[in-house]
Short mmCIF file of C-alpha atoms in Angstrom, two decimals:
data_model
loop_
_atom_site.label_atom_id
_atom_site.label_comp_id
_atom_site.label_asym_id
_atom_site.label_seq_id
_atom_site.Cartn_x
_atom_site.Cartn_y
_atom_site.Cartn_z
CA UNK A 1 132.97 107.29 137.28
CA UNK A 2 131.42 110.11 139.90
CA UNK A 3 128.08 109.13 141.18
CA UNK A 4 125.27 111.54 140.21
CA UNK A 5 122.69 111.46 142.98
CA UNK A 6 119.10 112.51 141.11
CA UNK A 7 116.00 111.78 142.48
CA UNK A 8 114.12 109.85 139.97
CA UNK A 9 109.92 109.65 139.97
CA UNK A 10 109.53 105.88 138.98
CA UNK A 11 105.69 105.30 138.08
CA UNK A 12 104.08 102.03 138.55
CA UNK A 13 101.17 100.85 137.45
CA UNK A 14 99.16 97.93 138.90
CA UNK A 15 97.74 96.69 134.83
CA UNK A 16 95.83 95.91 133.26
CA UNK A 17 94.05 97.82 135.36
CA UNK A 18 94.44 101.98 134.24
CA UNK A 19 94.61 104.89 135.97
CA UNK A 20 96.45 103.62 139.23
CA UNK A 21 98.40 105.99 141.37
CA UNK A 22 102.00 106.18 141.29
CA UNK A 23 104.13 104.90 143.93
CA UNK A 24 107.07 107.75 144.04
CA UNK A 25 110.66 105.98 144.63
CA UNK A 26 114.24 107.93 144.61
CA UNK A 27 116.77 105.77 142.94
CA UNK A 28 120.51 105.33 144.64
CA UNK A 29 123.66 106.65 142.33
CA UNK A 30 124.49 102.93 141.39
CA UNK A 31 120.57 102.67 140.42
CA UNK A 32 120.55 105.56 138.45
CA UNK A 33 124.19 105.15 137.27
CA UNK A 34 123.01 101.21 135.78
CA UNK A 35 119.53 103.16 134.17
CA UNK A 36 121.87 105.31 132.43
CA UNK A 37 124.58 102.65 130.84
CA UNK A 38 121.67 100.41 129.70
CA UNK A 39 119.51 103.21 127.42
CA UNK A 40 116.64 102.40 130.35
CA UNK A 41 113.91 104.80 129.97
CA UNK A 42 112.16 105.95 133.31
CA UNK A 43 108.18 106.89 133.31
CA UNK A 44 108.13 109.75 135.89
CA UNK A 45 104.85 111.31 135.32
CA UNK A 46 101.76 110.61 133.05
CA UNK A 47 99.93 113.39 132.30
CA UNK A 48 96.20 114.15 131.60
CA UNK A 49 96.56 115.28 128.29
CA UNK A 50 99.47 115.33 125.50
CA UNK A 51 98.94 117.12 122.10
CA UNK A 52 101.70 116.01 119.35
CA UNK A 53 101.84 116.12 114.96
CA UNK A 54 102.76 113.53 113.10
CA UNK A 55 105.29 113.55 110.25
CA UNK A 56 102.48 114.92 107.78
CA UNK A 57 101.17 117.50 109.98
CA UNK A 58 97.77 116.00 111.85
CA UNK A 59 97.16 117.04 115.55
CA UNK A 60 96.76 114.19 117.86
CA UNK A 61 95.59 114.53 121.04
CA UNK A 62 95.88 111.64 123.84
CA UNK A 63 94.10 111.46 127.10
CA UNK A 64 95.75 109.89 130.31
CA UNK A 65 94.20 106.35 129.47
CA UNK A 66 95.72 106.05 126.12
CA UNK A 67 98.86 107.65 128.12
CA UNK A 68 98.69 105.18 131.03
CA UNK A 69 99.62 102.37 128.23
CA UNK A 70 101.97 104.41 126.41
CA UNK A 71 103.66 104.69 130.37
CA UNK A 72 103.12 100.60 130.51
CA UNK A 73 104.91 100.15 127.03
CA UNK A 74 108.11 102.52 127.93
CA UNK A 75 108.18 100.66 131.56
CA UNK A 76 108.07 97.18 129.84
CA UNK A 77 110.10 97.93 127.30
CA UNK A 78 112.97 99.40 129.22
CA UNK A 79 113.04 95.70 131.59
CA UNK A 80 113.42 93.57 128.31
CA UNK A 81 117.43 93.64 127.32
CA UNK A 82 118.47 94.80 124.02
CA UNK A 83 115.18 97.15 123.35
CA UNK A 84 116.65 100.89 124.11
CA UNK A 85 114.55 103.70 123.72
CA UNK A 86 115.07 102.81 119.68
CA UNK A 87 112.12 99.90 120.22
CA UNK A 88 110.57 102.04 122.69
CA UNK A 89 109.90 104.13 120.02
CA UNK A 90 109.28 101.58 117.33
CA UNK A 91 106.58 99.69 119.80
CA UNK A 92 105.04 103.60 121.01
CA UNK A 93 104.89 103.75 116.86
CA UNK A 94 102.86 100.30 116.02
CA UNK A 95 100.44 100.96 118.88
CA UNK A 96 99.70 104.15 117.94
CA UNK A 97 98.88 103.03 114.40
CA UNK A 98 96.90 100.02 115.20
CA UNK A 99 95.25 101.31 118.27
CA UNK A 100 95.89 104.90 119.23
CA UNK A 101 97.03 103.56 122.04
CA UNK A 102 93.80 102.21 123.03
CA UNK A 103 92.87 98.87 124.66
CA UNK A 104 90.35 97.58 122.50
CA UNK A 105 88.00 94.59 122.60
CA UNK A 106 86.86 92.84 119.55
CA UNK A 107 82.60 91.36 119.03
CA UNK A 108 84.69 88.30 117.40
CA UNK A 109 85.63 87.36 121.11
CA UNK A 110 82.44 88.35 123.51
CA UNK A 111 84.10 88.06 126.43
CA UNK A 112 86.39 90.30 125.72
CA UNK A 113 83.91 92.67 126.17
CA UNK A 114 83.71 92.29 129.77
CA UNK A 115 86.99 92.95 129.84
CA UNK A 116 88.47 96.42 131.28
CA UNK A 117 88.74 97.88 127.63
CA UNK A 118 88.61 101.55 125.86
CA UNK A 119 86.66 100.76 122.60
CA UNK A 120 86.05 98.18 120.74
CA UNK A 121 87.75 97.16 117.06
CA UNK A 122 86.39 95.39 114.42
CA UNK A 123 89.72 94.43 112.66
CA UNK A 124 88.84 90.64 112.04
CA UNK A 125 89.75 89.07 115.35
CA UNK A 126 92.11 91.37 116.78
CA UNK A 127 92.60 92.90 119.76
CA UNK A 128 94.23 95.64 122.41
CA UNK A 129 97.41 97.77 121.99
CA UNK A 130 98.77 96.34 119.03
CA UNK A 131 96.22 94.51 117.24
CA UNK A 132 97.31 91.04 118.18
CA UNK A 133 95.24 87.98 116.72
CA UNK A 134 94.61 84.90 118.75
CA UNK A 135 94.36 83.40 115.73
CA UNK A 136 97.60 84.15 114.81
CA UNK A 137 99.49 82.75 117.69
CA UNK A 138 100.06 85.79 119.55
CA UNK A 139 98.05 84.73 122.81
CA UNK A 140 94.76 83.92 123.80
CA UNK A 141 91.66 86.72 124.67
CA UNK A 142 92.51 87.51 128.53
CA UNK A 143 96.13 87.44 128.19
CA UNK A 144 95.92 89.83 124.63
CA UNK A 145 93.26 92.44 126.97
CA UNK A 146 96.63 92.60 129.54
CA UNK A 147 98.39 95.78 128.46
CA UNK A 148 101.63 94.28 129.96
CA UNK A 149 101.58 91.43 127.95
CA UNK A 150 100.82 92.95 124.70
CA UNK A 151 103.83 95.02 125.31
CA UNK A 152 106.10 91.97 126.66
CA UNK A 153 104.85 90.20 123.55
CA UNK A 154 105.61 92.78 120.92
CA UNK A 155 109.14 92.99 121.76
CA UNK A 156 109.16 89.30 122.14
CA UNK A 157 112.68 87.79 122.38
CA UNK A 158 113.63 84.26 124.01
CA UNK A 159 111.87 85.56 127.30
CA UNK A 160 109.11 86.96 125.41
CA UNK A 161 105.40 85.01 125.71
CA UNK A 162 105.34 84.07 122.07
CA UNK A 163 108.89 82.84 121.53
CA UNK A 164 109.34 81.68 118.84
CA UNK A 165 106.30 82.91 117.11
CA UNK A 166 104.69 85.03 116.12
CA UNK A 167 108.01 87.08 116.39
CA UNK A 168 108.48 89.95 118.13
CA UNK A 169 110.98 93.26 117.61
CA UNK A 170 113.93 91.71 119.41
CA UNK A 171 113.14 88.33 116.87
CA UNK A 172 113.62 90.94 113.86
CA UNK A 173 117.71 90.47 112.76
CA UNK A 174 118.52 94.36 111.87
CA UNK A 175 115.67 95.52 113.36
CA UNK A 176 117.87 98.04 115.01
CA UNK A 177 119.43 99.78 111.68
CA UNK A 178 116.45 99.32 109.88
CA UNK A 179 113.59 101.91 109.34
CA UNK A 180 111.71 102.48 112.55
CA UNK A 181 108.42 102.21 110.63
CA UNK A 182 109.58 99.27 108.64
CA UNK A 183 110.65 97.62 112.14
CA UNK A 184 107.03 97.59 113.36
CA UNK A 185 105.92 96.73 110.29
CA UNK A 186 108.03 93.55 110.28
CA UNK A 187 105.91 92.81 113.86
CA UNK A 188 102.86 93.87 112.43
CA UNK A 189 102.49 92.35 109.11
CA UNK A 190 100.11 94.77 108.27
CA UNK A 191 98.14 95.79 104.82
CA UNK A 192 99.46 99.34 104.95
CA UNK A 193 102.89 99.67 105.63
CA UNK A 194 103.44 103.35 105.41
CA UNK A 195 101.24 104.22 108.08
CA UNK A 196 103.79 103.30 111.14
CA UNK A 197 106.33 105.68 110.05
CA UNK A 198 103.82 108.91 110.45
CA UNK A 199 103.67 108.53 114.19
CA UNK A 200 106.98 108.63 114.90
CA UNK A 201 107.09 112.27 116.24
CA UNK A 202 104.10 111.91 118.30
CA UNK A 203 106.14 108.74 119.92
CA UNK A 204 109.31 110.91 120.41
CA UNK A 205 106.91 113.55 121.92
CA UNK A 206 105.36 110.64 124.26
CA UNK A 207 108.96 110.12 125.42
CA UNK A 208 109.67 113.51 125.93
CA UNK A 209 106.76 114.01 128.09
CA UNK A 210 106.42 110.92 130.04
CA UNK A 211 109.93 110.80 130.96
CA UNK A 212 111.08 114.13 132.53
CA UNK A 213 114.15 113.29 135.18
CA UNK A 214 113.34 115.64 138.33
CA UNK A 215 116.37 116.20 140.94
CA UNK A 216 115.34 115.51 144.16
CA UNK A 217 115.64 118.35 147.35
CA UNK A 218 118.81 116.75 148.86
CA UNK A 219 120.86 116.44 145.59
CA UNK A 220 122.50 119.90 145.99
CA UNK A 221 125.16 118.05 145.73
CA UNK A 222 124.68 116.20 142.92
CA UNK A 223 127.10 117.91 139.62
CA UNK A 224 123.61 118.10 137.69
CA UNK A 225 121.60 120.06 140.73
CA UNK A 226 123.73 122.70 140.04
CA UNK A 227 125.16 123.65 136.30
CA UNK A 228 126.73 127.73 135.92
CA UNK A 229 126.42 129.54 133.61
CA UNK A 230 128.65 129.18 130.54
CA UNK A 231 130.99 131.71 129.79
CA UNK A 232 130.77 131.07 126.03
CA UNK A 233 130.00 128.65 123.26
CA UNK A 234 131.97 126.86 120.87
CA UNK A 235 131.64 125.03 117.79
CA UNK A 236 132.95 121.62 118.33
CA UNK A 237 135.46 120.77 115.58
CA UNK A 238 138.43 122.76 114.64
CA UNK A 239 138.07 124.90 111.43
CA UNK A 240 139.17 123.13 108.39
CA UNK A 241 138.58 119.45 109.88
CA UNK A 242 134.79 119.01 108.58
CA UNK A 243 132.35 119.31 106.24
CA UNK A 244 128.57 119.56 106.88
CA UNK A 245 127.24 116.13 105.27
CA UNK A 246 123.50 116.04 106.69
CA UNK A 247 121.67 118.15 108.29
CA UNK A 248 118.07 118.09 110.61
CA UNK A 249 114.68 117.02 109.92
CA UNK A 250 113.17 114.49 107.15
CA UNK A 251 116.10 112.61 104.67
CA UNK A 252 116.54 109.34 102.91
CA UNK A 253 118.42 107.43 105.37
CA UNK A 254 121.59 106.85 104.38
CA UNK A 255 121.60 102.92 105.81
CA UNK A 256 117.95 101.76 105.15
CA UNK A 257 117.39 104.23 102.31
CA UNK A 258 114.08 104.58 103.61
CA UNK A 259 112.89 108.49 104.69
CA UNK A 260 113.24 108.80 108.35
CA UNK A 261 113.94 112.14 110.27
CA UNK A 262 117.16 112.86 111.97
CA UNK A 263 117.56 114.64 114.60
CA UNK A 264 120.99 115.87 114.77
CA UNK A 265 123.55 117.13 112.46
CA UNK A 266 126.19 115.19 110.81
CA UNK A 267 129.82 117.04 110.27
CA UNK A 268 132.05 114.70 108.14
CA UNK A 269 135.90 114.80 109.79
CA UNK A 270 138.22 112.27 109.70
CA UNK A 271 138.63 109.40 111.99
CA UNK A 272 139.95 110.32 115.18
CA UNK A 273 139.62 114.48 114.68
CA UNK A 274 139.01 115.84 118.24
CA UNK A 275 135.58 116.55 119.47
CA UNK A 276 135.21 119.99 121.55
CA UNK A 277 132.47 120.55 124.14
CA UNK A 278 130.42 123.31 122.68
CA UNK A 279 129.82 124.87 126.40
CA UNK A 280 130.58 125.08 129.76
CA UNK A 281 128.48 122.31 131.79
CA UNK A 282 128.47 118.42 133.61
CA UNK A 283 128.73 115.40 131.90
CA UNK A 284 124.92 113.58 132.11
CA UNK A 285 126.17 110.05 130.16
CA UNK A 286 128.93 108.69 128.51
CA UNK A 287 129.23 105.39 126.91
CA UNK A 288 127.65 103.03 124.29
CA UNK A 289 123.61 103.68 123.22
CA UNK A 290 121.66 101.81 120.61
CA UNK A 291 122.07 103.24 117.27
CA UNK A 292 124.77 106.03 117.95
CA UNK A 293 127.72 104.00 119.26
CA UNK A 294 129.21 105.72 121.96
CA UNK A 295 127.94 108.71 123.10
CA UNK A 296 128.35 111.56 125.34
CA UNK A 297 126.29 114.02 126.76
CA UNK A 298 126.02 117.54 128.39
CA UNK A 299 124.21 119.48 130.51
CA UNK A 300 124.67 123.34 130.22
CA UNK A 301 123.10 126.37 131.38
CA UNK A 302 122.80 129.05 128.54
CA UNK A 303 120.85 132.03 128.78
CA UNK A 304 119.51 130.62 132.32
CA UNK A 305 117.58 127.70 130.95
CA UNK A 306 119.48 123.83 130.61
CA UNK A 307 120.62 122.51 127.36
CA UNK A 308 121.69 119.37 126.67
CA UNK A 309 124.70 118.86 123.61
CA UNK A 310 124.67 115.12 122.23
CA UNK A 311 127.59 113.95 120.62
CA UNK A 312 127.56 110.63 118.38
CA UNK A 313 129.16 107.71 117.02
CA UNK A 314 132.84 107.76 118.67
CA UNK A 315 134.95 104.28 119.75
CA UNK A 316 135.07 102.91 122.42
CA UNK A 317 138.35 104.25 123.02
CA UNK A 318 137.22 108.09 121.60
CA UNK A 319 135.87 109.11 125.16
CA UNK A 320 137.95 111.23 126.98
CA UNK A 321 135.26 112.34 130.48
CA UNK A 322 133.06 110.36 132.24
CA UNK A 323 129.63 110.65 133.68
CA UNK A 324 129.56 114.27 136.40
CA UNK A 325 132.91 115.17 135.16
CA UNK A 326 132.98 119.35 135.18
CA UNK A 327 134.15 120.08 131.46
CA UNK A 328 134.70 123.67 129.68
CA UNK A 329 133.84 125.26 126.49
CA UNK A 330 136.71 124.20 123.90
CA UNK A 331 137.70 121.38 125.96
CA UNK A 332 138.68 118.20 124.02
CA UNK A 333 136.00 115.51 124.91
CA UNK A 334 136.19 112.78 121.99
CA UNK A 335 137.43 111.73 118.83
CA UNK A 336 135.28 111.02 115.63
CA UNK A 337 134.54 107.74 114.70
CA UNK A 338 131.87 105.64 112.76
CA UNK A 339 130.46 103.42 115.79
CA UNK A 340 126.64 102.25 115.55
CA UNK A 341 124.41 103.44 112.92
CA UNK A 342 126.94 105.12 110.69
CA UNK A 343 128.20 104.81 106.89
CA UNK A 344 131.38 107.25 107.54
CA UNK A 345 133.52 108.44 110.29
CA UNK A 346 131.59 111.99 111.49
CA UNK A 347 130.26 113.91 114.34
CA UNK A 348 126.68 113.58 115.09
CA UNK A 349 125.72 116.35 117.13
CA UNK A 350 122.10 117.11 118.86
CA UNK A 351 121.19 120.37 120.38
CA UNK A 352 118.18 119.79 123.30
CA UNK A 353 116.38 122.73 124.88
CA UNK A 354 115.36 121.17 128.13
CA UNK A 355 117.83 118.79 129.12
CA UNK A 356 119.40 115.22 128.30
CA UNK A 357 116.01 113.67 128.02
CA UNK A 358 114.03 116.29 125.46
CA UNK A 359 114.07 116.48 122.18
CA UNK A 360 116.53 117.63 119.41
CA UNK A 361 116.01 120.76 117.77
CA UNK A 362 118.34 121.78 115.07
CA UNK A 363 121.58 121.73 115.88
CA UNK A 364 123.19 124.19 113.14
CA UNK A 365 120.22 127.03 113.41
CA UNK A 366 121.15 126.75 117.12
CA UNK A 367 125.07 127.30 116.59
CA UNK A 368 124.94 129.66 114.12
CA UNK A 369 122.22 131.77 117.01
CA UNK A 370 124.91 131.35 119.73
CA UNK A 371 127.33 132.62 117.33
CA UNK A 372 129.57 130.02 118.26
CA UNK A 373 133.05 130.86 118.13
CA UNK A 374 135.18 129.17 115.23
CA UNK A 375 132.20 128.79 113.31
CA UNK A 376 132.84 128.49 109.56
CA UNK A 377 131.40 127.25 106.54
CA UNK A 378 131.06 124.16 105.05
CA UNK A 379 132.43 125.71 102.03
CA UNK A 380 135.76 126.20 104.15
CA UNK A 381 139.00 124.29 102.76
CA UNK A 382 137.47 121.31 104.93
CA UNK A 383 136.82 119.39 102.39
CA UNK A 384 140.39 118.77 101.98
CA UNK A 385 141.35 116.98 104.98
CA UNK A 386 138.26 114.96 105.13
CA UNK A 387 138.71 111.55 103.30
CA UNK A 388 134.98 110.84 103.56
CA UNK A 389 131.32 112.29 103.65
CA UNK A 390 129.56 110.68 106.31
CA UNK A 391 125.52 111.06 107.23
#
């Protein structure tokens, strides 16, 4: 595998006390090359302000406080094995639901009002991030008013501070196929289940924001410092292998059957069918991620600004580049398969403006506006040679 030399912003903050400064540190190819095969998420800036929707349409605006423990949540969370930017996401969820992302300190336990807090709650005895109870087991009133160990105890898991109970996300079996919004509820336990779900985009958006790479001044020679231009753009299965089985934004989930948004777009081929990069660029990861299998991703430059293409849900054996491998338009990259979170062999593809670590937008609109060559319908003879419809 080439070594990608980036220069990575790592923040770290001294909690629970908020609002420290950031120690800047630039992270060695092996460093950055072990972030990238375990899903780790890296907090490189926290800003003052962040404005996101959630799923029904309400502006939410966060300040660098509530921020600060959103940054303490995606830096915990990215320590604890087995939690991936899926219970990243799951955790950023819960807190914003029970707390909007607020440290809060609850009458029920006075002293908890001397406490560094940002409010205070009057949810029975419950208190901080996410609403923990002492009452309930999860810890007692200094140890819940520690951002770091709210977070360490949410995702819980043997190493967690309340093994074996209360349990935590990684104590959840299926947690990670399940409903993100049904996952926190399953930590949370709480009165009104629906409610986690909503914030998912505004967690995605927390992601997005907190977690910007930057390349650092002496990486010129780094594959990524430097992507050309792409000569053209492609789409990424042959005519006549696929049909279009699901496409972006709000469905049932095929797996939980609960509604969930998706953020790619699914093109049923059969097992094995070759997998096409849809542009010119350098390979940013390849290998296995939490949810989609194995996975692949490029960097491109189109129309002067970076875009990343995500491909999803190959074997292990369906990866044909490797991480800063050069790669053209056309040029056969994978095979299809049905690894992960998957009910049918089928090419999950994500389109991000931005880079490898923004979000999706959708993938078809964006092909069809490239006019990417061999671009056909999925009213084609397709559905002919595929022996299944996969989402």
């Amino acid at each position: 595998m080439k070594k990608i030399i980036i220069g990575l912003v790592l923040a770290l903050f001294l909690l629970p006390l908020a609002g420290m400064l950031a120690v800047p540190l630039v992270y060695s190819p092996a460093a950055l090359a072990a972030c990238q095969a375990s899903g780790q998420l890296v907090v490189s800036e926290v800003p003052d302000e962040l404005t996101a929707a959630t799923s029904d349409g309400v502006s939410v605006t966060l300040r660098r406080a509530q921020l600060t423990h959103a940054a303490t949540i995606i830096t915990v969370g990215s320590g604890v094995e087995g939690v991936g930017r899926q219970g990243v996401i799951i955790a950023l969820m819960a807190a914003l639901t029970e707390s909007t992302l607020r440290m809060l300190a609850n009458a029920a336990h006075p002293a908890s009002l001397d406490m560094p807090n940002d409010g205070v709650a009057s949810d029975h005895d419950s208190l901080g991030l996410f609403q923990m109870r002492p009452t309930s087991g999860w810890g007692d009133v200094e140890e819940l008013m520690d951002p770091n160990y709210q977070a360490r105890a949410f995702f819980g898991g043997i190493d967690g501070p309340n093994y074996p109970s209360p349990a935590g996300l990684l104590d959840i079996a299926g947690w990670q196929t399940a409903d993100p919004g049904s996952a926190a509820q399953a930590v949370e336990h709480s009165a009104f289940p629906d409610r986690y779900q909503n914030y998912q985009p505004v967690a995605e958006a927390i992601i997005a924001a907190l977690t910007k790479p930057a390349i650092s001044a002496g990486a010129n020679d780094s594959p990524l410092a430097s992507v050309p231009e792409t000569t053209r753009v492609v789409f990424p299965l042959a005519t006549g292998t696929w049909v279009r089985s699901s496409g972006y934004g709000w469905r049932t989930d095929p797996v939980t059957g609960q509604r969930a948004f998706h953020a790619g777009t699914d093109y049923a081929a059969a097992d094995g069918t070759a997998i096409m990069a849809v542009a010119d660029g350098v390979v940013s990861f390849a290998g296995p991620s939490p949810g989609y299998g194995q996975l692949v991703i490029i960097e491109h430059t189109i129309d002067g600004m970076r875009v990343a293409s995500t491909y999803a849900h190959m074997w292990p054996t369906g990866i044909h580049v490797s991480v800063g491998e050069r790669v053209e338009a056309g040029q056969h990259i994978a095979d299809v398969g049905t690894a992960g979170k998957s009910t049918g062999t089928h090419l999950h593809l994500e389109i991000r403006p931005g880079g490898t670590f923004q979000p999706a937008i959708d993938a078809a609109s964006w092909l069809s506006d490239h006019r990417a060559a061999g671009l056909e319908s999925a009213e084609s003879d397709a559905s002919t040679c595929v022996a299944t419809v996969a989402r």
